[in-house]
XYZ file of C-alpha atoms in Angstrom:
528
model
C 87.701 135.578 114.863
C 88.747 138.975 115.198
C 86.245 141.957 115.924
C 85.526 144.500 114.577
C 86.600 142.929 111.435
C 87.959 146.281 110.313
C 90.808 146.035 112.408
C 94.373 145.524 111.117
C 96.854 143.063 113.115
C 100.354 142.031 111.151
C 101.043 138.460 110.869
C 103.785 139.169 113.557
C 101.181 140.498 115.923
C 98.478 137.369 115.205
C 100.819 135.099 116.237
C 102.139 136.860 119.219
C 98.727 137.494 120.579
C 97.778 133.575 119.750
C 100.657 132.121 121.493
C 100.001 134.771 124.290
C 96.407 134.133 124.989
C 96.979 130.376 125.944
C 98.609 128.885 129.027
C 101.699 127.136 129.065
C 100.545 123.437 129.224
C 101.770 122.847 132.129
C 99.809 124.950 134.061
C 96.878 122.802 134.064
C 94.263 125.945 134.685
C 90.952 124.163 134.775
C 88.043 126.465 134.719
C 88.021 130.257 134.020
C 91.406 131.943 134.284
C 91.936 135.820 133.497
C 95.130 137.156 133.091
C 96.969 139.751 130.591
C 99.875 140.368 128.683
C 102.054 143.247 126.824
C 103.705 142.973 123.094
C 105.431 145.030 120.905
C 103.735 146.441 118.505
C 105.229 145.912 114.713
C 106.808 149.163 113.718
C 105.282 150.590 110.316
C 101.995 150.517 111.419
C 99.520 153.446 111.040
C 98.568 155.436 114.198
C 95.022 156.155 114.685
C 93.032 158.039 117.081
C 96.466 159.724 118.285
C 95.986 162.908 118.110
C 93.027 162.275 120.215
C 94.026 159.766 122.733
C 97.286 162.175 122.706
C 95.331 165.205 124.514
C 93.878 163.037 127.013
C 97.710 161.537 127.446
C 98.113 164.717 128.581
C 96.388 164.598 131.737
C 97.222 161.036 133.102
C 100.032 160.704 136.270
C 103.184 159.382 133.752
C 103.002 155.808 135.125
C 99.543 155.434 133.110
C 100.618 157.522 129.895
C 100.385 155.456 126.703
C 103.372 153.610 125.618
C 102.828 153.512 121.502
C 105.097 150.796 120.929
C 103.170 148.218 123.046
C 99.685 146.912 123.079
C 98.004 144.974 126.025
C 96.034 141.977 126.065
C 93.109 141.111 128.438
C 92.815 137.346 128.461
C 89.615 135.571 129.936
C 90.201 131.345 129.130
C 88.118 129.234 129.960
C 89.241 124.963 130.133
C 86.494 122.612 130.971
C 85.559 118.825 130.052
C 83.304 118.101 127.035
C 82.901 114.508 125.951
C 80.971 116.377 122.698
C 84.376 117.626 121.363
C 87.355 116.069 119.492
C 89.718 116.574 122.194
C 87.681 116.112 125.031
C 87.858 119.452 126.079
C 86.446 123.117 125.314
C 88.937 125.551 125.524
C 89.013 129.209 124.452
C 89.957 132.675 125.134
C 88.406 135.827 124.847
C 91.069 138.753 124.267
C 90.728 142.311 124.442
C 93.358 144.048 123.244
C 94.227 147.811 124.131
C 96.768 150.572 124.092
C 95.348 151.297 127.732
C 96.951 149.570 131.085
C 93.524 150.089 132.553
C 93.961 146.296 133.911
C 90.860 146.463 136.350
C 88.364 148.019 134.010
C 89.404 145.913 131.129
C 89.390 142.492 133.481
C 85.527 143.722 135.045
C 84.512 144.148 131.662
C 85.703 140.560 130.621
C 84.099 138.862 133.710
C 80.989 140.281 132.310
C 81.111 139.028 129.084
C 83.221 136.547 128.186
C 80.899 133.943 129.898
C 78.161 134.589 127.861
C 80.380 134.719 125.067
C 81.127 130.922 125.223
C 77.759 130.298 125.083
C 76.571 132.328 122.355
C 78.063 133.054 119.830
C 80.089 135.852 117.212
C 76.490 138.031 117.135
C 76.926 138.453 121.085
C 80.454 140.194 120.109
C 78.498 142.406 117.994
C 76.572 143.823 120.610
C 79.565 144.080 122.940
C 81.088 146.306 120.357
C 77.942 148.363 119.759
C 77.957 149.097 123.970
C 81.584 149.934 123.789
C 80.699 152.424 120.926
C 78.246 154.738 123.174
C 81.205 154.866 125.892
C 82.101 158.317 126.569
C 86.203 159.113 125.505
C 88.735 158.304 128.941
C 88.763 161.814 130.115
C 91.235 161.818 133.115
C 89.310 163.251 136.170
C 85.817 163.108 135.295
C 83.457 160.213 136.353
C 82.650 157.758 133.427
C 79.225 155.427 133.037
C 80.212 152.637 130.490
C 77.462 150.377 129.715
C 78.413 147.149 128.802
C 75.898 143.987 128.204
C 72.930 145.905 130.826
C 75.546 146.842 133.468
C 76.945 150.598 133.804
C 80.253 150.280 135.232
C 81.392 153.882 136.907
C 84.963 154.828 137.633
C 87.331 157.401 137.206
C 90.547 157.784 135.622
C 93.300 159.191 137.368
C 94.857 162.660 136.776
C 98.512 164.016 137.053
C 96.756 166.725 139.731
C 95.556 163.441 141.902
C 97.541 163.686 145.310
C 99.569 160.512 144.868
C 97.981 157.830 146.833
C 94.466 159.120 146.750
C 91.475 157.561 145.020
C 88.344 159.706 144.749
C 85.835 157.809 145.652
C 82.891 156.427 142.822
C 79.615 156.435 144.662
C 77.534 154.209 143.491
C 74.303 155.950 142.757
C 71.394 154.754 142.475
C 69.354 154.096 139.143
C 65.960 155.131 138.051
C 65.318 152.452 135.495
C 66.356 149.055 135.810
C 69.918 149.209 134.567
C 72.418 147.475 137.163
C 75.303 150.031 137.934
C 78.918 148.811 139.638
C 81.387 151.355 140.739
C 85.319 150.411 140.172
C 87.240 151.409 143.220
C 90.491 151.515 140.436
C 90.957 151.118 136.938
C 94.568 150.206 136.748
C 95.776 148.858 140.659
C 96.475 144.799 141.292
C 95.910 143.235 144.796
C 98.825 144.196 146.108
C 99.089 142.183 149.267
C 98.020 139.057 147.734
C 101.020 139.494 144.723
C 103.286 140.205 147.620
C 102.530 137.428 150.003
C 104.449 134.945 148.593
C 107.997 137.194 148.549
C 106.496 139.035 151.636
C 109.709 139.126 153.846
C 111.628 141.336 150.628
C 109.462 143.649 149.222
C 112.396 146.196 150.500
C 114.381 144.680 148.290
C 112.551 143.868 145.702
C 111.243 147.777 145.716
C 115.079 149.210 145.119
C 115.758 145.892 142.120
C 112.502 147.595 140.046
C 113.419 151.047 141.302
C 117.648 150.783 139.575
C 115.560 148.551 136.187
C 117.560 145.291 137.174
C 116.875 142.106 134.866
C 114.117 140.599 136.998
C 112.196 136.924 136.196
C 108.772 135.986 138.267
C 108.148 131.828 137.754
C 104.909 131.360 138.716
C 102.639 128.257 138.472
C 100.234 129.982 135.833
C 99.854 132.730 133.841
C 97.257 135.001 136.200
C 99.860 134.597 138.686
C 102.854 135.521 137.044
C 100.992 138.727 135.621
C 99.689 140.112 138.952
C 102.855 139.927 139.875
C 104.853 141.462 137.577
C 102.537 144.549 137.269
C 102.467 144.815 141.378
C 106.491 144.815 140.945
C 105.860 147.696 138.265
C 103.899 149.848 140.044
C 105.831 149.637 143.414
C 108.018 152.797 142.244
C 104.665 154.495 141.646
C 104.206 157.274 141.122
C 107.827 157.331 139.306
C 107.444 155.335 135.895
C 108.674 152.211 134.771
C 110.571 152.890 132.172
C 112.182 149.354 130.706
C 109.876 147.153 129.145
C 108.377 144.853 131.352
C 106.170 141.570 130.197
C 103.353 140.127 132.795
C 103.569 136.755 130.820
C 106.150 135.407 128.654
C 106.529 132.784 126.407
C 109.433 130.520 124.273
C 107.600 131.220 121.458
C 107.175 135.140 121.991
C 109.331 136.944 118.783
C 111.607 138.487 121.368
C 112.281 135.182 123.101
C 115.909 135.396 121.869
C 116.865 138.739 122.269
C 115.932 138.053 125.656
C 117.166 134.942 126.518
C 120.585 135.068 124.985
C 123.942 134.647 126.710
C 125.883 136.476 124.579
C 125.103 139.861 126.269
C 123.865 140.840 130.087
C 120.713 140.435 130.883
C 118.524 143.357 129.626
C 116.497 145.661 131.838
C 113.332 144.345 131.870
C 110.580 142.385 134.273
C 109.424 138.507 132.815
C 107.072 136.825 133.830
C 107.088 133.111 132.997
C 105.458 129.786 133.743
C 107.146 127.484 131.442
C 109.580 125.271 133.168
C 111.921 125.234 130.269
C 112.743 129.395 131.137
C 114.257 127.763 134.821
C 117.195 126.839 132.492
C 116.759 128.907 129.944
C 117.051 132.148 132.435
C 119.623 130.601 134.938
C 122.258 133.576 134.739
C 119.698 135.932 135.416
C 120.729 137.639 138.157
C 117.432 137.957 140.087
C 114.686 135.157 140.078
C 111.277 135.381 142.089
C 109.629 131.836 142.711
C 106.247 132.074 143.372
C 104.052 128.894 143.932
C 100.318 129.106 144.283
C 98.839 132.851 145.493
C 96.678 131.596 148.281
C 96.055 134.507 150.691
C 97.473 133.512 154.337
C 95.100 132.257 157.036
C 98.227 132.576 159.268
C 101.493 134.839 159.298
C 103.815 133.977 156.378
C 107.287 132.237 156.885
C 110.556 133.867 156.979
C 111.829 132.900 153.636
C 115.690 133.554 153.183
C 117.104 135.128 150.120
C 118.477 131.679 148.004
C 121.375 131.660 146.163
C 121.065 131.673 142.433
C 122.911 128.005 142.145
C 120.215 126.752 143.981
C 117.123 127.093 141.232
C 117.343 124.192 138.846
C 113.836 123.393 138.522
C 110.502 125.217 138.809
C 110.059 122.970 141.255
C 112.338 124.697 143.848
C 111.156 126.330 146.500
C 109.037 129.644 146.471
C 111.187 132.581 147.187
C 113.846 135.612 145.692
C 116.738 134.069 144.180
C 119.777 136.439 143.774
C 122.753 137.454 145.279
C 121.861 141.156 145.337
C 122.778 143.014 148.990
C 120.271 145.741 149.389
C 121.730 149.419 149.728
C 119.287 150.290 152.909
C 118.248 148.633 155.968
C 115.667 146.337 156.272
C 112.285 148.382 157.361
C 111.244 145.620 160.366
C 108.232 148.014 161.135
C 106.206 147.191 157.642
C 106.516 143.364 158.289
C 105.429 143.912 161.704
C 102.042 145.726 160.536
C 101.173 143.385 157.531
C 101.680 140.255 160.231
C 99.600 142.082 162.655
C 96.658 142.545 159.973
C 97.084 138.754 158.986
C 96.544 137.994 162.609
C 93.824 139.810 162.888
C 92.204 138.768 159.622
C 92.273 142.609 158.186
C 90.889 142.400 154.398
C 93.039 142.059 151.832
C 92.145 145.173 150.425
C 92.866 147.216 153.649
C 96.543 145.360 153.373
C 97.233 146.229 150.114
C 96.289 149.711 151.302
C 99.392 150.164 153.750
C 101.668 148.085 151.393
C 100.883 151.010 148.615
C 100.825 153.946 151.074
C 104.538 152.139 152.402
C 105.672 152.425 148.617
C 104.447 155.340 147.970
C 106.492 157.300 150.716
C 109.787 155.194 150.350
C 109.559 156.502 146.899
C 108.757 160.371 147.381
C 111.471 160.277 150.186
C 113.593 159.242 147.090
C 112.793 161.274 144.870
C 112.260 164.748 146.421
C 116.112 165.156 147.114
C 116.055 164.659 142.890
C 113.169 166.593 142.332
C 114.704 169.325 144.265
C 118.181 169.499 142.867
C 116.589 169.499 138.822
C 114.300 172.715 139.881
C 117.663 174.859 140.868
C 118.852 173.734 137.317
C 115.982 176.074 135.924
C 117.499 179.349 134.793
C 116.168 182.848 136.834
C 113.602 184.348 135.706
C 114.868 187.802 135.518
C 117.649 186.096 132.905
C 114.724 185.756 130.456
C 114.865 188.368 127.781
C 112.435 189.041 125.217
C 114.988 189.967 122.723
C 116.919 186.789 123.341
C 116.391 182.578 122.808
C 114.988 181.072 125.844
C 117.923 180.109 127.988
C 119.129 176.811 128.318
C 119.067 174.821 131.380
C 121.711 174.430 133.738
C 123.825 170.932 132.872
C 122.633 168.123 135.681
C 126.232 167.358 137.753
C 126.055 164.000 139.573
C 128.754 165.222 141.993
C 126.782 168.562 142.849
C 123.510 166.585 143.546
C 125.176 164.553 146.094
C 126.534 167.344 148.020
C 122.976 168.458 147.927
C 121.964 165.191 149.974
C 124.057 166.129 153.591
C 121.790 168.883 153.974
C 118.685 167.909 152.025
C 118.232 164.263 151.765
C 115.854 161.673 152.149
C 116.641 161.589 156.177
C 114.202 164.797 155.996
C 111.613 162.343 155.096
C 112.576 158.729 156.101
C 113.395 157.711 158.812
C 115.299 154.291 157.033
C 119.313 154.388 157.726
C 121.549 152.506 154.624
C 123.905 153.555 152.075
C 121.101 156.322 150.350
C 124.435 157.620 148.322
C 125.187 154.174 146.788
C 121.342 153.889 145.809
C 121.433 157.313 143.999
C 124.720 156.290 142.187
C 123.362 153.336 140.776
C 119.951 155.279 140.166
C 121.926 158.023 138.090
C 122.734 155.123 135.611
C 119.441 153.194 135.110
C 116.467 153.567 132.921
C 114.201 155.000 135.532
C 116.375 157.901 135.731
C 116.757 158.282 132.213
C 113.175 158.471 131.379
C 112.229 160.370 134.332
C 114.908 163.421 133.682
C 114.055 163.228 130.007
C 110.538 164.269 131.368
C 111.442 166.801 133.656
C 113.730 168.437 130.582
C 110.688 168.584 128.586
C 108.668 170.183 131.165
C 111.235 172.729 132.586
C 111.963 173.310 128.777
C 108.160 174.050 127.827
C 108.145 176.651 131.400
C 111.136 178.668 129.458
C 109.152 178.919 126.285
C 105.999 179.964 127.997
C 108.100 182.261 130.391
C 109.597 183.851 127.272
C 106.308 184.592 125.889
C 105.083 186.039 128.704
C 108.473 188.512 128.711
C 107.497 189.440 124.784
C 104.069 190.715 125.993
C 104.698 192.672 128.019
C 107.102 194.833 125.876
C 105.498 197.623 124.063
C 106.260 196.387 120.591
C 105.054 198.626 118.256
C 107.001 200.883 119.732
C 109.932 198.995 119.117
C 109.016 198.224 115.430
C 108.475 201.852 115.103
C 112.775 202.410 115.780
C 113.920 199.684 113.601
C 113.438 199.317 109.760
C 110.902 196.941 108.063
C 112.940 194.344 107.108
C 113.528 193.689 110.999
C 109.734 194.391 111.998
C 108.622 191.592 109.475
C 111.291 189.278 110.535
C 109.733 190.007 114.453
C 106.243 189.430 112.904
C 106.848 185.816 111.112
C 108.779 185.158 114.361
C 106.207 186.083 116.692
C 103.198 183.823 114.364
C 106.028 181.351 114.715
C 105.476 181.242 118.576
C 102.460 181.422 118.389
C 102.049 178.228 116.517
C 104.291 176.635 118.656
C 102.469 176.984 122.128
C 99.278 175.579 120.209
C 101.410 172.784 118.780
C 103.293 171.864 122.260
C 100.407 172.998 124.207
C 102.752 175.551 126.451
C 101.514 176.161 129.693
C 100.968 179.870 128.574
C 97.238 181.449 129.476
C 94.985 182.040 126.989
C 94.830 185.774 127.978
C 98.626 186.159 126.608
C 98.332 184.486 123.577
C 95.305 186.709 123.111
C 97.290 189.533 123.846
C 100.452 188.646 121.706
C 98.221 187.979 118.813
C 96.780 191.773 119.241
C 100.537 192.753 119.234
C 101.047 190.877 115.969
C 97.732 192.538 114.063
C 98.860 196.104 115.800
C 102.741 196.165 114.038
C 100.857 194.532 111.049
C 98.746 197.784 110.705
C 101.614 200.274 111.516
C 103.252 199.057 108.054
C 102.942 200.149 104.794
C 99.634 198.644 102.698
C 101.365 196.417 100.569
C 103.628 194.713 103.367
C 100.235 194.572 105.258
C 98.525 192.715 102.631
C 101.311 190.010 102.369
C 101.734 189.599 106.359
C 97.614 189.145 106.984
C 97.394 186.681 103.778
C 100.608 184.278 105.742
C 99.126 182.032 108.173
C 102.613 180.978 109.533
């Protein structure tokens, strides 16, 4: 059953997302599992809502922006004996399936209803779907209340202004009437200490293998497993983006099971996650494997597992641990371990662990970055090179060699205090998918600063003065050009204030009235 019933799904898509909401036999998940996974979405398809969901795109840190080729899929599956039924069992999923990676929010709101769905019956969904209709749109920043089934859940999405690694706080207020209200401390973060545990001796490593988009494969036991996992891996690099396509479970029957799986090319840059013992040889020359067996959080200090050799994983049976022959760029950071083994010792909360495992990230990250970050913003042209009677000028070309003569001087040593080869880690940076995506970005922004900055430069010339000098033929061709900007910085939404597009337009109407009548007449009748 699919609700509403007004929604569209291909064929392609029905099957994807009816192979995907199942385990893998083999995983033998008894009881209520939640878990969720990501599939392409068929090309073709209309777009709705995007205009809409576009501005508020707009405002999200770029690691929780949209991606319009994929879709999500919130799984709650419940497995338990009943003699009543054919097959002796009752199994089912519940799937909700979104454009949004809001993985918290989407698995609270399952937990809340997908019980009672088992019980009841398609009418329950309806009044699911009439709750979800009163939510409020996902404005970035603001405090939500989305009633779902008599419980408000509160939270707030992040915004690109957010200092990286804070989370405003939701305070739970308290209700008048008798509605129950829960405040989400996230809407999109894992348990980050817990999806580490099991590889918790490389997390080093495994930061830099997401950070350069290596080919990456997490074998775990079942599918809520392998999913935590694979997102925790993705938003390591946070608050840089993941740029490859990444899938928190996999399956042999998924439609891009070949064009993943084939030896015929490398590996492709992506993150699998898989519970199927069949991908152990179907993913052998992959060149980096994580084993994982059952998440259980410690009760004492984890074991020094070594790095294993690829040759050694013939089964999903082998032991738990990071299978690849991969030699890390920088030194091992002992003083991490040291702190998480401490808090395991001293039975700190998961929660506070995953707190200095994300706040760890987060700075080996920005000391990465800023060098980068730096180096693009001295590719912006000066301002004073901005003429009003000229284009916009182009950026300055980015030259790999000139960035690392940058780093003697103003490198990540500012910031970190880890020693390694940092140069070899930007070279092989410069040619991944991370790097791609995230200059691509910074392009588009620095590009959108020239147009606005070029704007700003026509205002403040006194141009009906100018049209006065030249003939009319060249003051029209200045007036279509001007509406032409105009339209632009509404259509790209140009960081330009609304006070100079105010005045610009007053330029425009000004010249207009300067001309003769019947020119006038045709120039206020052209909207563009």
């Amino acid at each position: 059953v699919i609700y509403p019933p007004h929604s569209k799904l291909t064929d392609k898509e029905k099957t994807n997302i009816c192979y995907l909401s199942f385990p893998d036999s083999n995983s033998g998940c008894h009881g209520d599992t939640q878990f969720c996974f990501r599939f392409r979405r068929s090309p073709g398809r209309k777009v709705s809502l995007c205009c809409f969901l576009d501005q508020l795109d707009r405002d999200l840190p770029v690691y929780l922006k949209k991606d319009s080729a994929y879709y999500y899929g919130y799984v709650y599956f419940r497995q338990v004996r009943d003699k009543s039924l054919k097959r002796g069992y009752f199994q089912k999923s519940l799937v909700l399936i979104s454009k949004l990676p809001y993985v918290h929010l989407f698995r609270t709101m399952l937990k809340q209803i997908a019980p009672e769905y088992f019980e009841k019956s398609e009418a329950f969904l309806e009044a699911v779907c009439s709750d979800v209709d009163r939510w409020p749109p996902p404005v970035p920043g603001k405090v939500l209340q989305l009633p779902i089934m008599g419980v408000i859940m509160k939270l707030r999405i992040p915004t690109y202004r957010d200092k990286p690694g804070t989370t405003p706080i939701v305070q739970d207020m308290h209700q008048a009437d008798a509605q129950i209200s829960m405040a989400l401390p996230t809407v999109h973060e894992v348990d980050l200490f817990r999806c580490f545990c099991p590889v918790f001796f490389h997390i080093q490593m495994l930061w830099e293998l997401v950070l350069l988009g290596e080919p990456l494969v997490v074998m775990a036991p079942s599918p809520s497993e392998s999913s935590e996992t694979v997102l925790a891996l993705v938003s390591c690099i946070s608050p840089l983006k993941y740029c490859s396509d990444f899938r928190p479970y996999f399956t042999i029957h998924d439609s891009e099971f070949k064009e993943y799986t084939t030896r015929t090319q490398a590996p492709p840059s992506v993150i699998l996650g898989v519970t199927n013992p069949f991908f152990a040889k179907t993913l052998q020359h992959w060149p980096h494997i994580i084993r994982i067996g059952d998440i259980k959080l410690p009760g004492e200090v984890p074991k020094q597992v070594k790095v294993k050799k690829l040759k050694n994983l013939k089964t999903l049976d082998s032991k738990p641990g990071v299978y690849t022959s991969y030699k890390p760029y920088l030194n091992k950071d002992e003083e991490i371990v040291k702190q998480l083994q401490k808090g395991v010792q001293q039975k700190r909360p998961t929660e506070a662990q995953s707190v200095i495992l994300r706040r760890y990230f987060l700075e080996l990250t920005e000391s990465f970055i800023i060098p980068l970050e730096r180096y693009v913003a001295s590719l912006m042209p000066l301002q004073k090179s901005i003429s009003p009677w000229k284009s916009p000028p182009q950026l300055r070309q980015f030259s790999q060699d000139d960035f690392m003569k940058t780093l003697e001087k103003a490198g990540p040593q500012l910031t970190s205090g880890l020693k390694g080869d940092w140069i070899g880690l930007y070279r092989h940076f410069l040619k991944s998918p991370n790097f791609d995506g995230w200059f691509r970005s910074r392009q588009k922004e620095m590009t959108r600063k020239l147009e606005a900055l070029h704007l700003e430069a026509l205002c403040n010339e006194n141009l009906v003065f100018w049209s006065q000098k030249h003939t009319e033929v060249e003051t029209v061709d200045l007036v279509l050009k001007l509406k032409n900007k105009l339209l632009q910085a509404d259509r790209e939404h140009l960081p330009v204030k609304t006070d100079t597009l105010k005045k610009l337009q007053t330029h425009i109407n000004d010249i207009i009235l300067a001309l003769p009548d019947d020119l006038q007449d045709i120039l206020l009748k052209t909207g563009t």
